[in-house]
PDB file of C-alpha atoms in Angstrom:
ATOM      1  CA  MET Z   1     154.568 -14.102 147.362  1.00 45.00           C
ATOM      2  CA  ARG Z   2     151.910 -14.486 144.652  1.00 46.00           C
ATOM      3  CA  ARG Z   3     149.244 -13.224 147.047  1.00 45.00           C
ATOM      4  CA  SER Z   4     151.358 -10.155 147.849  1.00 48.00           C
ATOM      5  CA  VAL Z   5     151.801  -9.361 144.150  1.00 39.00           C
ATOM      6  CA  LEU Z   6     148.095  -9.781 143.479  1.00 38.00           C
ATOM      7  CA  PHE Z   7     147.264  -7.616 146.467  1.00 39.00           C
ATOM      8  CA  CYS Z   8     149.593  -4.864 145.206  1.00 40.00           C
ATOM      9  CA  TRP Z   9     148.060  -5.009 141.741  1.00 41.00           C
ATOM     10  CA  LEU Z  10     144.605  -4.740 143.290  1.00 39.00           C
ATOM     11  CA  LEU Z  11     145.623  -1.661 145.255  1.00 40.00           C
ATOM     12  CA  LEU Z  12     147.053  -0.066 142.116  1.00 41.00           C
ATOM     13  CA  MET Z  13     143.872  -0.755 140.164  1.00 41.00           C
ATOM     14  CA  LEU Z  14     141.701   0.726 142.915  1.00 38.00           C
ATOM     15  CA  ALA Z  15     143.911   3.807 143.029  1.00 42.00           C
ATOM     16  CA  ALA Z  16     143.670   4.189 139.250  1.00 38.00           C
ATOM     17  CA  ILE Z  17     139.897   3.903 139.373  1.00 33.00           C
ATOM     18  CA  GLN Z  18     139.777   6.607 142.048  1.00 45.00           C
ATOM     19  CA  VAL Z  19     142.018   8.944 140.036  1.00 39.00           C
ATOM     20  CA  PHE Z  20     140.632   8.428 136.549  1.00 44.00           C
ATOM     21  CA  GLY Z  21     137.046   7.759 137.570  1.00 46.00           C
ATOM     22  CA  GLN Z  22     136.591  11.049 139.326  1.00 52.00           C
ATOM     23  CA  ALA Z  23     134.482  13.594 137.479  1.00 55.00           C
ATOM     24  CA  LYS Z  24     136.278  16.714 136.359  1.00 69.00           C
ATOM     25  CA  PRO Z  25     135.429  19.628 138.687  1.00 85.00           C
ATOM     26  CA  SER Z  26     132.866  21.974 137.168  1.00 92.00           C
ATOM     27  CA  ALA Z  27     133.964  25.492 136.231  1.00 90.00           C
ATOM     28  CA  ILE Z  28     130.451  26.836 136.790  1.00 94.00           C
ATOM     29  CA  GLU Z  29     127.988  26.893 139.625  1.00 95.00           C
ATOM     30  CA  LYS Z  30     124.866  24.752 139.880  1.00 96.00           C
ATOM     31  CA  PRO Z  31     121.945  26.739 138.448  1.00 96.00           C
ATOM     32  CA  VAL Z  32     119.102  27.703 140.743  1.00 97.00           C
ATOM     33  CA  ASP Z  33     115.786  25.890 140.488  1.00 97.00           C
ATOM     34  CA  ASP Z  34     112.872  27.166 138.419  1.00 97.00           C
ATOM     35  CA  ALA Z  35     111.094  28.823 141.329  1.00 98.00           C
ATOM     36  CA  GLU Z  36     114.173  30.824 142.286  1.00 98.00           C
ATOM     37  CA  TYR Z  37     114.832  31.717 138.646  1.00 98.00           C
ATOM     38  CA  GLN Z  38     111.342  33.220 138.398  1.00 98.00           C
ATOM     39  CA  ARG Z  39     112.136  35.365 141.446  1.00 98.00           C
ATOM     40  CA  ILE Z  40     115.408  36.459 139.810  1.00 98.00           C
ATOM     41  CA  LEU Z  41     113.579  37.553 136.656  1.00 98.00           C
ATOM     42  CA  GLU Z  42     111.670  40.142 138.676  1.00 98.00           C
ATOM     43  CA  TYR Z  43     114.886  42.147 139.071  1.00 98.00           C
ATOM     44  CA  TYR Z  44     114.980  42.715 135.303  1.00 98.00           C
ATOM     45  CA  ASN Z  45     111.343  43.675 134.796  1.00 98.00           C
ATOM     46  CA  TYR Z  46     110.051  47.210 134.366  1.00 97.00           C
ATOM     47  CA  ASP Z  47     106.781  48.974 133.578  1.00 96.00           C
ATOM     48  CA  GLN Z  48     105.876  48.204 129.989  1.00 92.00           C
ATOM     49  CA  GLY Z  49     104.700  51.011 127.745  1.00 91.00           C
ATOM     50  CA  MET Z  50     107.004  53.657 129.207  1.00 92.00           C
ATOM     51  CA  PRO Z  51     107.846  56.260 126.534  1.00 94.00           C
ATOM     52  CA  SER Z  52     111.468  56.003 125.412  1.00 95.00           C
ATOM     53  CA  ASP Z  53     111.560  59.793 125.017  1.00 96.00           C
ATOM     54  CA  PRO Z  54     114.503  59.837 122.565  1.00 97.00           C
ATOM     55  CA  GLU Z  55     116.562  62.941 122.032  1.00 97.00           C
ATOM     56  CA  ILE Z  56     118.827  63.164 118.977  1.00 97.00           C
ATOM     57  CA  TYR Z  57     121.760  65.544 119.373  1.00 97.00           C
ATOM     58  CA  GLY Z  58     123.144  65.321 115.867  1.00 96.00           C
ATOM     59  CA  GLU Z  59     123.921  63.125 112.870  1.00 95.00           C
ATOM     60  CA  TRP Z  60     126.997  62.366 110.797  1.00 95.00           C
ATOM     61  CA  PRO Z  61     126.264  61.088 107.258  1.00 93.00           C
ATOM     62  CA  TRP Z  62     129.594  61.809 105.596  1.00 91.00           C
ATOM     63  CA  ARG Z  63     131.839  58.933 106.620  1.00 85.00           C
ATOM     64  CA  GLY Z  64     131.159  55.213 106.437  1.00 86.00           C
ATOM     65  CA  PRO Z  65     128.313  53.154 104.939  1.00 93.00           C
ATOM     66  CA  HIS Z  66     125.803  54.623 107.393  1.00 95.00           C
ATOM     67  CA  VAL Z  67     124.352  57.720 108.975  1.00 96.00           C
ATOM     68  CA  LEU Z  68     125.556  57.954 112.576  1.00 97.00           C
ATOM     69  CA  TYR Z  69     123.235  59.531 115.160  1.00 98.00           C
ATOM     70  CA  LYS Z  70     124.217  60.621 118.639  1.00 98.00           C
ATOM     71  CA  LEU Z  71     121.217  60.318 120.926  1.00 98.00           C
ATOM     72  CA  SER Z  72     119.900  59.338 124.314  1.00 98.00           C
ATOM     73  CA  TYR Z  73     116.749  57.551 125.463  1.00 98.00           C
ATOM     74  CA  GLY Z  74     114.960  57.198 128.771  1.00 97.00           C
ATOM     75  CA  SER Z  75     115.378  54.229 131.075  1.00 97.00           C
ATOM     76  CA  VAL Z  76     114.252  53.361 134.615  1.00 97.00           C
ATOM     77  CA  ARG Z  77     115.143  55.152 137.870  1.00 95.00           C
ATOM     78  CA  GLY Z  78     115.439  58.464 136.069  1.00 94.00           C
ATOM     79  CA  GLN Z  79     118.398  57.357 133.953  1.00 95.00           C
ATOM     80  CA  ARG Z  80     119.029  58.472 130.384  1.00 97.00           C
ATOM     81  CA  VAL Z  81     121.189  56.252 128.191  1.00 98.00           C
ATOM     82  CA  PRO Z  82     123.607  57.897 125.744  1.00 98.00           C
ATOM     83  CA  ALA Z  83     124.076  55.864 122.560  1.00 98.00           C
ATOM     84  CA  TYR Z  84     125.146  55.820 118.945  1.00 98.00           C
ATOM     85  CA  LEU Z  85     122.661  54.635 116.347  1.00 98.00           C
ATOM     86  CA  ALA Z  86     124.053  53.799 112.907  1.00 97.00           C
ATOM     87  CA  ILE Z  87     121.546  53.336 110.088  1.00 96.00           C
ATOM     88  CA  PRO Z  88     122.746  51.888 106.759  1.00 95.00           C
ATOM     89  CA  LYS Z  89     122.351  54.147 103.754  1.00 91.00           C
ATOM     90  CA  GLU Z  90     119.453  52.130 102.338  1.00 75.00           C
ATOM     91  CA  PRO Z  91     116.588  53.457 100.228  1.00 69.00           C
ATOM     92  CA  ALA Z  92     113.871  55.117 102.299  1.00 69.00           C
ATOM     93  CA  GLY Z  93     111.057  52.875 103.504  1.00 75.00           C
ATOM     94  CA  ILE Z  94     113.137  49.710 104.040  1.00 88.00           C
ATOM     95  CA  LYS Z  95     113.084  48.146 107.503  1.00 94.00           C
ATOM     96  CA  VAL Z  96     116.555  46.870 108.426  1.00 96.00           C
ATOM     97  CA  PRO Z  97     117.710  44.323 111.017  1.00 97.00           C
ATOM     98  CA  VAL Z  98     119.596  45.698 114.002  1.00 98.00           C
ATOM     99  CA  VAL Z  99     122.508  44.635 116.195  1.00 98.00           C
ATOM    100  CA  VAL Z 100     122.740  45.947 119.761  1.00 98.00           C
ATOM    101  CA  LEU Z 101     126.481  46.263 120.377  1.00 98.00           C
ATOM    102  CA  MET Z 102     127.674  46.037 124.001  1.00 98.00           C
ATOM    103  CA  HIS Z 103     131.113  47.341 124.899  1.00 97.00           C
ATOM    104  CA  GLY Z 104     133.593  45.906 127.393  1.00 95.00           C
ATOM    105  CA  TRP Z 105     135.183  46.947 130.692  1.00 93.00           C
ATOM    106  CA  ASN Z 106     137.017  50.021 129.469  1.00 89.00           C
ATOM    107  CA  LEU Z 107     137.153  52.737 132.139  1.00 80.00           C
ATOM    108  CA  PHE Z 108     135.719  55.946 130.664  1.00 87.00           C
ATOM    109  CA  TRP Z 109     135.572  54.940 126.977  1.00 93.00           C
ATOM    110  CA  GLY Z 110     132.173  53.248 126.927  1.00 93.00           C
ATOM    111  CA  LYS Z 111     130.743  53.152 123.395  1.00 96.00           C
ATOM    112  CA  ASN Z 112     133.829  55.025 122.126  1.00 96.00           C
ATOM    113  CA  GLU Z 113     136.143  52.056 122.555  1.00 96.00           C
ATOM    114  CA  ASP Z 114     137.934  50.905 119.395  1.00 96.00           C
ATOM    115  CA  TRP Z 115     136.195  47.489 119.382  1.00 97.00           C
ATOM    116  CA  VAL Z 116     132.776  49.159 119.069  1.00 98.00           C
ATOM    117  CA  LEU Z 117     133.834  51.856 116.619  1.00 97.00           C
ATOM    118  CA  GLU Z 118     135.445  49.291 114.302  1.00 97.00           C
ATOM    119  CA  TRP Z 119     132.472  46.939 114.404  1.00 98.00           C
ATOM    120  CA  ILE Z 120     129.907  49.615 113.511  1.00 97.00           C
ATOM    121  CA  PRO Z 121     130.963  50.085 109.835  1.00 97.00           C
ATOM    122  CA  LEU Z 122     131.601  46.353 109.432  1.00 97.00           C
ATOM    123  CA  LEU Z 123     127.994  45.688 110.416  1.00 98.00           C
ATOM    124  CA  THR Z 124     126.345  48.579 108.580  1.00 97.00           C
ATOM    125  CA  ALA Z 125     128.188  47.647 105.376  1.00 96.00           C
ATOM    126  CA  GLN Z 126     126.261  44.357 105.539  1.00 96.00           C
ATOM    127  CA  GLY Z 127     122.918  46.150 105.939  1.00 95.00           C
ATOM    128  CA  TYR Z 128     122.531  46.012 109.740  1.00 97.00           C
ATOM    129  CA  ALA Z 129     121.628  48.992 111.878  1.00 97.00           C
ATOM    130  CA  VAL Z 130     123.670  49.242 115.082  1.00 98.00           C
ATOM    131  CA  LEU Z 131     122.682  50.581 118.497  1.00 98.00           C
ATOM    132  CA  ALA Z 132     125.723  51.083 120.767  1.00 98.00           C
ATOM    133  CA  PRO Z 133     124.798  52.418 124.238  1.00 98.00           C
ATOM    134  CA  ASP Z 134     126.988  53.344 127.197  1.00 97.00           C
ATOM    135  CA  HIS Z 135     126.563  50.858 130.046  1.00 96.00           C
ATOM    136  CA  PHE Z 136     125.574  52.258 133.411  1.00 95.00           C
ATOM    137  CA  MET Z 137     128.540  54.233 134.847  1.00 93.00           C
ATOM    138  CA  TYR Z 138     130.622  53.995 131.654  1.00 94.00           C
ATOM    139  CA  GLY Z 139     131.368  56.460 128.884  1.00 93.00           C
ATOM    140  CA  GLU Z 140     129.265  59.596 129.203  1.00 94.00           C
ATOM    141  CA  ARG Z 141     127.715  58.057 132.312  1.00 93.00           C
ATOM    142  CA  LYS Z 142     131.063  57.749 134.073  1.00 89.00           C
ATOM    143  CA  LYS Z 143     131.146  59.374 137.507  1.00 80.00           C
ATOM    144  CA  GLU Z 144     134.082  60.212 139.743  1.00 64.00           C
ATOM    145  CA  ASP Z 145     134.572  57.327 142.192  1.00 62.00           C
ATOM    146  CA  GLY Z 146     132.362  55.226 139.926  1.00 65.00           C
ATOM    147  CA  PHE Z 147     132.381  51.618 138.797  1.00 68.00           C
ATOM    148  CA  ASP Z 148     136.021  51.457 137.675  1.00 63.00           C
ATOM    149  CA  ASN Z 149     137.751  53.278 140.517  1.00 54.00           C
ATOM    150  CA  GLY Z 150     139.398  50.070 141.758  1.00 53.00           C
ATOM    151  CA  SER Z 151     137.865  50.041 145.229  1.00 56.00           C
ATOM    152  CA  ASP Z 152     136.260  46.935 146.620  1.00 67.00           C
ATOM    153  CA  ARG Z 153     132.527  47.218 146.134  1.00 78.00           C
ATOM    154  CA  GLY Z 154     129.944  45.149 147.918  1.00 85.00           C
ATOM    155  CA  PRO Z 155     127.815  42.453 146.235  1.00 90.00           C
ATOM    156  CA  TYR Z 156     124.654  44.566 146.218  1.00 94.00           C
ATOM    157  CA  TYR Z 157     126.467  47.366 144.402  1.00 92.00           C
ATOM    158  CA  TYR Z 158     127.285  45.016 141.500  1.00 93.00           C
ATOM    159  CA  ARG Z 159     123.824  43.491 141.562  1.00 96.00           C
ATOM    160  CA  ASP Z 160     122.219  46.916 141.211  1.00 95.00           C
ATOM    161  CA  TRP Z 161     124.714  47.897 138.494  1.00 95.00           C
ATOM    162  CA  MET Z 162     123.882  44.812 136.417  1.00 97.00           C
ATOM    163  CA  CYS Z 163     120.124  45.164 136.829  1.00 98.00           C
ATOM    164  CA  GLN Z 164     120.289  48.776 135.663  1.00 97.00           C
ATOM    165  CA  SER Z 165     122.546  47.883 132.716  1.00 97.00           C
ATOM    166  CA  VAL Z 166     120.295  45.065 131.496  1.00 98.00           C
ATOM    167  CA  VAL Z 167     117.098  47.110 131.785  1.00 98.00           C
ATOM    168  CA  ASP Z 168     118.837  50.007 130.000  1.00 98.00           C
ATOM    169  CA  LEU Z 169     119.417  47.667 127.055  1.00 98.00           C
ATOM    170  CA  ARG Z 170     115.836  46.417 127.130  1.00 98.00           C
ATOM    171  CA  ARG Z 171     114.719  50.042 126.997  1.00 98.00           C
ATOM    172  CA  GLY Z 172     117.032  50.486 124.017  1.00 98.00           C
ATOM    173  CA  ILE Z 173     115.100  47.734 122.256  1.00 98.00           C
ATOM    174  CA  ASP Z 174     111.882  49.574 123.130  1.00 98.00           C
ATOM    175  CA  TYR Z 175     113.310  52.622 121.363  1.00 98.00           C
ATOM    176  CA  LEU Z 176     114.352  50.578 118.321  1.00 98.00           C
ATOM    177  CA  GLU Z 177     110.838  49.147 118.022  1.00 97.00           C
ATOM    178  CA  SER Z 178     109.448  52.679 117.868  1.00 96.00           C
ATOM    179  CA  ARG Z 179     111.487  53.507 114.743  1.00 96.00           C
ATOM    180  CA  PRO Z 180     109.891  52.909 111.310  1.00 94.00           C
ATOM    181  CA  ASP Z 181     113.262  51.976 109.764  1.00 95.00           C
ATOM    182  CA  ILE Z 182     114.002  49.049 112.146  1.00 97.00           C
ATOM    183  CA  ASP Z 183     112.655  45.516 111.666  1.00 97.00           C
ATOM    184  CA  PRO Z 184     111.449  44.496 115.162  1.00 97.00           C
ATOM    185  CA  GLU Z 185     111.511  40.817 114.211  1.00 97.00           C
ATOM    186  CA  ARG Z 186     115.254  40.873 113.470  1.00 98.00           C
ATOM    187  CA  ILE Z 187     117.075  41.996 116.604  1.00 98.00           C
ATOM    188  CA  ALA Z 188     120.500  40.648 117.564  1.00 98.00           C
ATOM    189  CA  ILE Z 189     122.748  41.392 120.517  1.00 98.00           C
ATOM    190  CA  PHE Z 190     126.552  41.248 120.330  1.00 98.00           C
ATOM    191  CA  GLY Z 191     128.605  41.675 123.498  1.00 98.00           C
ATOM    192  CA  GLY Z 192     132.355  41.570 124.055  1.00 97.00           C
ATOM    193  CA  SER Z 193     134.058  40.807 127.387  1.00 96.00           C
ATOM    194  CA  LEU Z 194     132.047  42.721 130.014  1.00 96.00           C
ATOM    195  CA  GLY Z 195     129.399  43.192 127.332  1.00 97.00           C
ATOM    196  CA  GLY Z 196     129.401  39.426 126.893  1.00 97.00           C
ATOM    197  CA  TRP Z 197     128.629  38.956 130.579  1.00 97.00           C
ATOM    198  CA  ILE Z 198     125.794  41.483 130.394  1.00 98.00           C
ATOM    199  CA  GLY Z 199     124.603  39.867 127.157  1.00 98.00           C
ATOM    200  CA  SER Z 200     124.541  36.419 128.749  1.00 98.00           C
ATOM    201  CA  ILE Z 201     121.844  37.691 131.109  1.00 98.00           C
ATOM    202  CA  LEU Z 202     120.019  39.932 128.630  1.00 98.00           C
ATOM    203  CA  ALA Z 203     119.622  36.970 126.250  1.00 98.00           C
ATOM    204  CA  ALA Z 204     117.615  35.063 128.854  1.00 98.00           C
ATOM    205  CA  VAL Z 205     115.373  37.873 130.075  1.00 98.00           C
ATOM    206  CA  GLU Z 206     114.566  39.682 126.791  1.00 98.00           C
ATOM    207  CA  PRO Z 207     112.224  37.673 124.507  1.00 98.00           C
ATOM    208  CA  ARG Z 208     112.550  39.974 121.481  1.00 98.00           C
ATOM    209  CA  ILE Z 209     116.114  38.871 120.704  1.00 98.00           C
ATOM    210  CA  LYS Z 210     116.480  36.574 117.714  1.00 98.00           C
ATOM    211  CA  THR Z 211     120.195  35.755 117.899  1.00 98.00           C
ATOM    212  CA  VAL Z 212     123.016  36.321 120.395  1.00 98.00           C
ATOM    213  CA  ILE Z 213     126.770  36.671 119.887  1.00 98.00           C
ATOM    214  CA  LEU Z 214     128.906  36.475 123.022  1.00 98.00           C
ATOM    215  CA  SER Z 215     132.586  37.229 122.436  1.00 98.00           C
ATOM    216  CA  VAL Z 216     135.100  36.331 125.192  1.00 97.00           C
ATOM    217  CA  PRO Z 217     132.331  36.742 127.811  1.00 97.00           C
ATOM    218  CA  ALA Z 218     133.785  37.672 131.208  1.00 95.00           C
ATOM    219  CA  THR Z 219     131.278  35.788 133.338  1.00 96.00           C
ATOM    220  CA  GLU Z 220     133.903  35.021 135.993  1.00 94.00           C
ATOM    221  CA  PHE Z 221     133.291  38.477 137.465  1.00 90.00           C
ATOM    222  CA  GLU Z 222     130.519  36.874 139.533  1.00 93.00           C
ATOM    223  CA  THR Z 223     130.634  33.253 140.691  1.00 94.00           C
ATOM    224  CA  ALA Z 224     128.674  33.479 143.935  1.00 94.00           C
ATOM    225  CA  GLN Z 225     125.227  32.024 144.520  1.00 96.00           C
ATOM    226  CA  THR Z 226     124.548  34.286 147.476  1.00 97.00           C
ATOM    227  CA  PRO Z 227     121.259  36.253 147.557  1.00 96.00           C
ATOM    228  CA  PRO Z 228     122.773  39.185 145.593  1.00 97.00           C
ATOM    229  CA  GLY Z 229     125.196  37.029 143.606  1.00 97.00           C
ATOM    230  CA  ARG Z 230     122.627  34.693 142.110  1.00 97.00           C
ATOM    231  CA  ILE Z 231     120.839  37.673 140.527  1.00 98.00           C
ATOM    232  CA  ILE Z 232     123.848  38.309 138.240  1.00 98.00           C
ATOM    233  CA  ASN Z 233     125.516  34.891 138.024  1.00 98.00           C
ATOM    234  CA  SER Z 234     125.416  33.708 134.409  1.00 98.00           C
ATOM    235  CA  SER Z 235     125.038  30.105 135.606  1.00 97.00           C
ATOM    236  CA  ASN Z 236     121.369  30.815 136.239  1.00 98.00           C
ATOM    237  CA  PHE Z 237     120.633  32.239 132.783  1.00 98.00           C
ATOM    238  CA  PHE Z 238     122.278  30.082 130.106  1.00 97.00           C
ATOM    239  CA  PRO Z 239     120.007  27.074 130.841  1.00 97.00           C
ATOM    240  CA  ASN Z 240     116.987  29.344 130.251  1.00 97.00           C
ATOM    241  CA  TYR Z 241     117.713  30.472 126.675  1.00 98.00           C
ATOM    242  CA  LYS Z 242     114.614  30.033 124.506  1.00 96.00           C
ATOM    243  CA  ASP Z 243     113.509  30.934 120.985  1.00 97.00           C
ATOM    244  CA  LEU Z 244     116.879  32.335 119.903  1.00 98.00           C
ATOM    245  CA  SER Z 245     120.245  31.157 118.596  1.00 98.00           C
ATOM    246  CA  LEU Z 246     123.693  31.531 120.141  1.00 98.00           C
ATOM    247  CA  PHE Z 247     127.154  32.061 118.669  1.00 98.00           C
ATOM    248  CA  MET Z 248     130.038  31.877 121.149  1.00 98.00           C
ATOM    249  CA  VAL Z 249     133.408  33.422 120.236  1.00 98.00           C
ATOM    250  CA  LEU Z 250     136.439  32.500 122.351  1.00 97.00           C
ATOM    251  CA  ALA Z 251     140.169  33.227 122.370  1.00 96.00           C
ATOM    252  CA  LYS Z 252     142.451  30.258 123.083  1.00 96.00           C
ATOM    253  CA  ASN Z 253     144.966  32.388 125.008  1.00 96.00           C
ATOM    254  CA  ASP Z 254     142.383  34.127 127.165  1.00 95.00           C
ATOM    255  CA  VAL Z 255     142.076  33.558 130.927  1.00 95.00           C
ATOM    256  CA  PRO Z 256     141.719  29.761 131.329  1.00 95.00           C
ATOM    257  CA  ALA Z 257     138.904  30.074 133.868  1.00 94.00           C
ATOM    258  CA  ARG Z 258     136.982  32.361 131.496  1.00 95.00           C
ATOM    259  CA  ASN Z 259     137.203  29.853 128.659  1.00 96.00           C
ATOM    260  CA  ALA Z 260     136.346  26.909 130.883  1.00 96.00           C
ATOM    261  CA  ARG Z 261     133.206  28.642 132.094  1.00 96.00           C
ATOM    262  CA  ALA Z 262     132.178  29.681 128.583  1.00 97.00           C
ATOM    263  CA  LYS Z 263     132.498  26.129 127.275  1.00 97.00           C
ATOM    264  CA  GLU Z 264     130.404  24.666 130.084  1.00 96.00           C
ATOM    265  CA  PHE Z 265     127.787  27.357 129.617  1.00 97.00           C
ATOM    266  CA  PHE Z 266     127.732  26.613 125.891  1.00 97.00           C
ATOM    267  CA  ASP Z 267     126.993  22.964 126.670  1.00 96.00           C
ATOM    268  CA  LEU Z 268     124.040  23.959 128.878  1.00 93.00           C
ATOM    269  CA  VAL Z 269     122.264  25.858 126.112  1.00 95.00           C
ATOM    270  CA  GLN Z 270     119.429  23.956 124.439  1.00 94.00           C
ATOM    271  CA  VAL Z 271     118.962  26.122 121.336  1.00 97.00           C
ATOM    272  CA  LYS Z 272     120.643  26.350 117.946  1.00 97.00           C
ATOM    273  CA  LYS Z 273     124.271  27.189 118.667  1.00 98.00           C
ATOM    274  CA  ASP Z 274     127.816  27.223 117.352  1.00 98.00           C
ATOM    275  CA  MET Z 275     131.245  28.188 118.627  1.00 98.00           C
ATOM    276  CA  VAL Z 276     134.508  29.436 117.154  1.00 97.00           C
ATOM    277  CA  GLU Z 277     137.822  29.682 119.008  1.00 97.00           C
ATOM    278  CA  TYR Z 278     140.629  31.863 117.679  1.00 96.00           C
ATOM    279  CA  ASP Z 279     144.319  31.458 118.477  1.00 96.00           C
ATOM    280  CA  GLU Z 280     144.445  34.870 120.138  1.00 95.00           C
ATOM    281  CA  SER Z 281     144.372  36.635 123.493  1.00 93.00           C
ATOM    282  CA  HIS Z 282     141.390  38.464 124.994  1.00 93.00           C
ATOM    283  CA  PHE Z 283     141.138  41.293 122.448  1.00 93.00           C
ATOM    284  CA  LEU Z 284     139.827  40.083 119.084  1.00 95.00           C
ATOM    285  CA  ASP Z 285     140.537  42.644 116.363  1.00 96.00           C
ATOM    286  CA  PRO Z 286     137.260  43.252 114.462  1.00 97.00           C
ATOM    287  CA  GLN Z 287     139.166  43.807 111.213  1.00 96.00           C
ATOM    288  CA  LYS Z 288     140.741  40.362 111.500  1.00 96.00           C
ATOM    289  CA  TYR Z 289     138.086  38.277 113.206  1.00 96.00           C
ATOM    290  CA  ASN Z 290     134.760  39.067 111.563  1.00 97.00           C
ATOM    291  CA  LYS Z 291     134.111  36.442 108.863  1.00 97.00           C
ATOM    292  CA  GLU Z 292     132.423  33.802 111.013  1.00 98.00           C
ATOM    293  CA  ILE Z 293     130.424  36.389 112.957  1.00 98.00           C
ATOM    294  CA  LEU Z 294     129.076  38.043 109.813  1.00 98.00           C
ATOM    295  CA  GLU Z 295     128.243  34.631 108.360  1.00 98.00           C
ATOM    296  CA  TRP Z 296     126.337  33.757 111.527  1.00 98.00           C
ATOM    297  CA  LEU Z 297     124.316  36.966 111.365  1.00 98.00           C
ATOM    298  CA  LYS Z 298     123.523  36.424 107.694  1.00 98.00           C
ATOM    299  CA  ALA Z 299     122.228  32.929 108.395  1.00 98.00           C
ATOM    300  CA  ASN Z 300     120.400  33.650 111.695  1.00 98.00           C
ATOM    301  CA  LEU Z 301     119.177  37.237 111.501  1.00 96.00           C
TER     302      LEU Z 301
END
């Protein structure tokens, strides 16, 4: 009888070890090795020294703590990128830091979404210039049967879309560097949702960025490590952040898989970093949730 009891206890202990000793499944994919990462980087390169060829269509100085310019600049593959540029009303001759603001997945709104338009005056009131472009196939670049038509696209379609979007933003930084009123040593990027996914890649491939803010980044849009998938899978980029700082902004009531991925990615980053998590759903109202972000920019830009 005693042997039977001991044997049962032993079985229970072994079962407990199996259950509680198992590692929690990872929410992210294993990053590629260094050699493959170097091959991936080639997809985001472009010919240096290309003229940005900006064209300014008009300015609006009468509302807000800034002058708002509507413009476009040249990118690769014959693309022009429509954007807003907001310059704080500072005395002439002062170089100001700049935040590149990246909108979310919003059908045809692009840079005109409320999240972007509310953040612009919040940032310019603190002395930051803001560049807010339309991502490829959004906003003024929206085409019939384009990115958001709901049809099932193939993996190479999304790879090419991301590569264009990231290089468009790098070309935007080229344009900013050409302006005498922008401080090229103080460039930040700030992406929300889809813009957070794009920003997670841009932060790794663009060395001119000083600090990164990723708000509710929707990196779960691509979880494959297939030949096209690995080019745009954030798992391969977070471990390669260098010479910058990262602020992650999450919403507790967002998609659980999105938050789980973001937290694991945050742990992979080996630079100065911090995280805040609000008791909210996916949309974080800029008027309500700005204090910690502005404090981060003040300290790190």
